[in-house]
mmCIF file of C-alpha atoms in Angstrom:
data_model
loop_
_atom_site.group_PDB
_atom_site.id
_atom_site.type_symbol
_atom_site.label_atom_id
_atom_site.label_comp_id
_atom_site.label_asym_id
_atom_site.label_seq_id
_atom_site.Cartn_x
_atom_site.Cartn_y
_atom_site.Cartn_z
ATOM 1 C CA MET A 1 -34.569 63.333 -16.175
ATOM 2 C CA PHE A 2 -32.145 62.044 -18.839
ATOM 3 C CA VAL A 3 -28.978 64.035 -19.391
ATOM 4 C CA GLU A 4 -26.746 63.083 -22.275
ATOM 5 C CA LYS A 5 -23.001 63.272 -21.732
ATOM 6 C CA SER A 6 -20.947 65.138 -24.250
ATOM 7 C CA SER A 7 -18.822 62.959 -26.520
ATOM 8 C CA GLU A 8 -15.673 64.489 -25.033
ATOM 9 C CA ASN A 9 -16.557 63.335 -21.494
ATOM 10 C CA THR A 10 -17.611 59.905 -22.696
ATOM 11 C CA ALA A 11 -14.285 59.378 -24.439
ATOM 12 C CA LYS A 12 -12.405 60.406 -21.284
ATOM 13 C CA ASP A 13 -14.612 58.165 -19.126
ATOM 14 C CA ASP A 14 -14.089 55.225 -21.485
ATOM 15 C CA ALA A 15 -10.324 55.788 -21.456
ATOM 16 C CA ALA A 16 -10.318 55.914 -17.636
ATOM 17 C CA LYS A 17 -12.346 52.694 -17.458
ATOM 18 C CA TYR A 18 -9.988 51.025 -19.932
ATOM 19 C CA ASP A 19 -6.902 52.127 -17.955
ATOM 20 C CA SER A 20 -8.513 50.939 -14.717
ATOM 21 C CA ALA A 21 -9.494 47.592 -16.257
ATOM 22 C CA LYS A 22 -5.987 47.180 -17.677
ATOM 23 C CA TYR A 23 -4.473 47.875 -14.262
ATOM 24 C CA ASP A 24 -6.944 45.537 -12.549
ATOM 25 C CA SER A 25 -6.310 42.745 -15.071
ATOM 26 C CA ALA A 26 -2.551 43.170 -14.608
ATOM 27 C CA LYS A 27 -2.913 42.847 -10.823
ATOM 28 C CA TYR A 28 -5.291 39.903 -11.214
ATOM 29 C CA ASN A 29 -2.960 38.147 -13.667
ATOM 30 C CA GLU A 30 0.031 38.719 -11.416
ATOM 31 C CA ARG A 31 -1.810 36.964 -8.570
ATOM 32 C CA SER A 32 -2.800 34.169 -10.960
ATOM 33 C CA PHE A 33 0.819 33.788 -12.062
ATOM 34 C CA SER A 34 1.938 33.494 -8.434
ATOM 35 C CA THR A 35 -0.786 30.903 -7.816
ATOM 36 C CA LEU A 36 0.339 28.904 -10.857
ATOM 37 C CA ILE A 37 3.973 28.913 -9.713
ATOM 38 C CA ARG A 38 2.909 27.859 -6.210
ATOM 39 C CA ALA A 39 0.713 25.045 -7.588
ATOM 40 C CA LEU A 40 3.587 23.770 -9.740
ATOM 41 C CA ARG A 41 6.040 23.945 -6.850
ATOM 42 C CA LEU A 42 3.737 22.213 -4.355
ATOM 43 C CA SER A 43 2.908 19.442 -6.847
ATOM 44 C CA GLN A 44 6.508 18.351 -7.389
ATOM 45 C CA GLY A 45 6.721 14.573 -7.072
ATOM 46 C CA TYR A 46 2.926 14.253 -7.065
ATOM 47 C CA PHE A 47 0.312 14.079 -9.760
ATOM 48 C CA SER A 48 -2.208 16.889 -10.046
ATOM 49 C CA PHE A 49 -4.525 18.357 -12.661
ATOM 50 C CA ILE A 50 -4.165 22.127 -13.060
ATOM 51 C CA LEU A 51 -6.537 23.938 -15.392
ATOM 52 C CA VAL A 52 -5.396 27.343 -16.634
ATOM 53 C CA ASN A 53 -8.160 29.356 -18.265
ATOM 54 C CA CYS A 54 -6.900 32.010 -20.700
ATOM 55 C CA ASN A 55 -8.698 33.182 -23.835
ATOM 56 C CA SER A 56 -5.835 35.168 -25.362
ATOM 57 C CA LEU A 57 -3.216 33.145 -27.231
ATOM 58 C CA VAL A 58 -0.812 36.089 -27.001
ATOM 59 C CA LEU A 59 -1.237 36.340 -23.220
ATOM 60 C CA ARG A 60 -0.939 32.556 -22.930
ATOM 61 C CA GLN A 61 2.391 32.600 -24.778
ATOM 62 C CA GLN A 62 3.657 35.470 -22.615
ATOM 63 C CA ILE A 63 2.809 33.478 -19.467
ATOM 64 C CA VAL A 64 4.409 30.289 -20.813
ATOM 65 C CA ASP A 65 7.568 32.224 -21.786
ATOM 66 C CA ARG A 66 7.700 33.878 -18.371
ATOM 67 C CA LEU A 67 7.276 30.509 -16.637
ATOM 68 C CA GLN A 68 10.185 29.097 -18.622
ATOM 69 C CA ALA A 69 12.349 32.117 -17.820
ATOM 70 C CA THR A 70 11.570 32.632 -14.119
ATOM 71 C CA CYS A 71 10.075 29.516 -12.553
ATOM 72 C CA ALA A 72 12.352 27.039 -10.769
ATOM 73 C CA VAL A 73 10.029 24.306 -12.062
ATOM 74 C CA LYS A 74 10.552 24.266 -15.838
ATOM 75 C CA PRO A 75 7.355 22.785 -17.285
ATOM 76 C CA ARG A 76 7.693 20.719 -20.437
ATOM 77 C CA GLN A 77 5.313 21.629 -23.264
ATOM 78 C CA LEU A 78 3.208 19.176 -25.210
ATOM 79 C CA PHE A 79 1.398 20.527 -28.253
ATOM 80 C CA LEU A 80 -1.436 18.098 -28.787
ATOM 81 C CA PRO A 81 -1.880 16.971 -32.374
ATOM 82 C CA GLU A 82 -5.261 17.647 -33.981
ATOM 83 C CA SER A 83 -5.649 13.876 -34.382
ATOM 84 C CA ALA A 84 -5.268 13.061 -30.658
ATOM 85 C CA THR A 85 -8.069 10.854 -29.315
ATOM 86 C CA THR A 86 -6.750 9.865 -25.882
ATOM 87 C CA LEU A 87 -4.764 12.048 -23.569
ATOM 88 C CA TYR A 88 -3.349 9.263 -21.415
ATOM 89 C CA ARG A 89 -1.669 7.419 -24.319
ATOM 90 C CA THR A 90 -0.521 10.659 -25.943
ATOM 91 C CA ILE A 91 1.208 11.752 -22.725
ATOM 92 C CA ALA A 92 2.684 8.297 -22.039
ATOM 93 C CA ALA A 93 4.157 8.201 -25.555
ATOM 94 C CA GLU A 94 5.525 11.753 -25.222
ATOM 95 C CA ILE A 95 7.304 11.278 -21.896
ATOM 96 C CA ASP A 96 8.372 7.661 -22.582
ATOM 97 C CA GLY A 97 8.798 6.691 -18.926
ATOM 98 C CA GLU A 98 10.376 10.018 -17.972
ATOM 99 C CA GLN A 99 8.829 12.134 -15.196
ATOM 100 C CA PRO A 100 9.177 15.814 -16.155
ATOM 101 C CA PRO A 101 8.771 18.454 -13.416
ATOM 102 C CA ALA A 102 5.443 19.440 -15.038
ATOM 103 C CA LEU A 103 3.719 18.980 -18.392
ATOM 104 C CA MET A 104 1.730 21.764 -20.038
ATOM 105 C CA LEU A 105 -0.873 20.687 -22.569
ATOM 106 C CA LEU A 106 -1.239 23.221 -25.355
ATOM 107 C CA GLY A 107 -3.435 23.065 -28.427
ATOM 108 C CA LEU A 108 -6.415 21.356 -26.789
ATOM 109 C CA GLU A 109 -8.726 23.759 -28.634
ATOM 110 C CA SER A 110 -7.421 22.371 -31.963
ATOM 111 C CA VAL A 111 -8.078 18.689 -31.236
ATOM 112 C CA GLN A 112 -10.694 17.456 -33.719
ATOM 113 C CA ALA A 113 -12.108 14.682 -31.497
ATOM 114 C CA ILE A 114 -12.063 16.790 -28.323
ATOM 115 C CA ASP A 115 -15.284 15.242 -26.969
ATOM 116 C CA ARG A 116 -13.823 11.745 -27.293
ATOM 117 C CA LEU A 117 -10.543 12.854 -25.718
ATOM 118 C CA LEU A 118 -12.352 14.454 -22.754
ATOM 119 C CA VAL A 119 -14.610 11.429 -22.192
ATOM 120 C CA SER A 120 -11.647 9.024 -22.179
ATOM 121 C CA THR A 121 -9.689 11.356 -19.869
ATOM 122 C CA ASN A 122 -12.678 11.578 -17.536
ATOM 123 C CA LEU A 123 -12.888 7.766 -17.401
ATOM 124 C CA LEU A 124 -9.155 7.371 -16.744
ATOM 125 C CA CYS A 125 -8.772 10.120 -14.099
ATOM 126 C CA SER A 126 -7.496 7.738 -11.430
ATOM 127 C CA GLU A 127 -5.015 6.067 -13.825
ATOM 128 C CA PHE A 128 -3.132 9.333 -14.318
ATOM 129 C CA SER A 129 -2.109 9.495 -10.649
ATOM 130 C CA LYS A 130 -0.979 5.839 -10.698
ATOM 131 C CA THR A 131 1.415 6.441 -13.603
ATOM 132 C CA PHE A 132 2.471 10.084 -13.494
ATOM 133 C CA SER A 133 4.088 11.968 -10.611
ATOM 134 C CA PHE A 134 4.020 15.503 -11.968
ATOM 135 C CA PRO A 135 1.427 18.239 -12.451
ATOM 136 C CA LEU A 136 -0.478 18.221 -15.729
ATOM 137 C CA VAL A 137 -1.418 21.752 -16.823
ATOM 138 C CA PHE A 138 -4.372 22.134 -19.196
ATOM 139 C CA TRP A 139 -4.436 25.474 -21.061
ATOM 140 C CA VAL A 140 -8.051 26.123 -22.067
ATOM 141 C CA THR A 141 -10.334 28.845 -23.381
ATOM 142 C CA ASP A 142 -13.756 29.651 -21.891
ATOM 143 C CA GLU A 143 -15.414 27.548 -24.590
ATOM 144 C CA LEU A 144 -13.260 24.520 -23.810
ATOM 145 C CA LEU A 145 -13.752 25.037 -20.080
ATOM 146 C CA ARG A 146 -17.551 24.842 -20.526
ATOM 147 C CA LYS A 147 -17.076 21.659 -22.551
ATOM 148 C CA ILE A 148 -14.907 20.069 -19.836
ATOM 149 C CA ILE A 149 -17.485 20.911 -17.160
ATOM 150 C CA ARG A 150 -20.265 19.374 -19.273
ATOM 151 C CA ILE A 151 -18.486 16.315 -20.739
ATOM 152 C CA ALA A 152 -15.892 15.495 -18.075
ATOM 153 C CA PRO A 153 -17.281 16.574 -14.693
ATOM 154 C CA ASP A 154 -15.154 14.126 -12.670
ATOM 155 C CA LEU A 155 -12.018 15.457 -14.336
ATOM 156 C CA TYR A 156 -13.077 19.054 -13.712
ATOM 157 C CA ASN A 157 -13.769 18.346 -10.027
ATOM 158 C CA ARG A 158 -10.183 17.108 -9.600
ATOM 159 C CA MET A 159 -8.651 20.218 -11.160
ATOM 160 C CA THR A 160 -7.158 23.275 -9.539
ATOM 161 C CA THR A 161 -8.418 26.177 -11.653
ATOM 162 C CA ILE A 162 -6.418 29.316 -12.352
ATOM 163 C CA ARG A 163 -7.718 32.115 -14.573
ATOM 164 C CA PHE A 164 -5.909 34.807 -16.544
ATOM 165 C CA ILE A 165 -7.890 37.691 -18.035
ATOM 166 C CA SER A 166 -7.138 39.749 -21.114
ATOM 167 C CA PRO A 167 -6.681 43.490 -20.560
#
């Protein structure tokens, strides 16, 4: 037998689900933040690929700001230009021989030749660890994550993945 809920109950149920999801996402994101800090701390002096999956640009900026304010490891930010075609050369030019505590790559979703950039990065995976001694943090959306898995599987297999979810 099908019983239809009244609109009043449905609205209350939806609000309760939303509040619960918001609370759950906050707890989940707090654990993810702790994992990210731990990954950055444990990678000091060593090269590692860290993939941070976050679909919300607002949430991403909040996390980046919080990292800068609270984390002992102050990651440097690199906003990739739309015209970037190789990640290795772009990073080498940006750091100019310096070894920052960590480097966060932002703007990957805006790179016009993203397929080319991912293929070249996939081919040069082992070169990164020979040259760089700091964690490299990729900020990606779900769409870009699927692309990395498909186009650059070797790169993806070397990455530590951390996910943040929007409330």
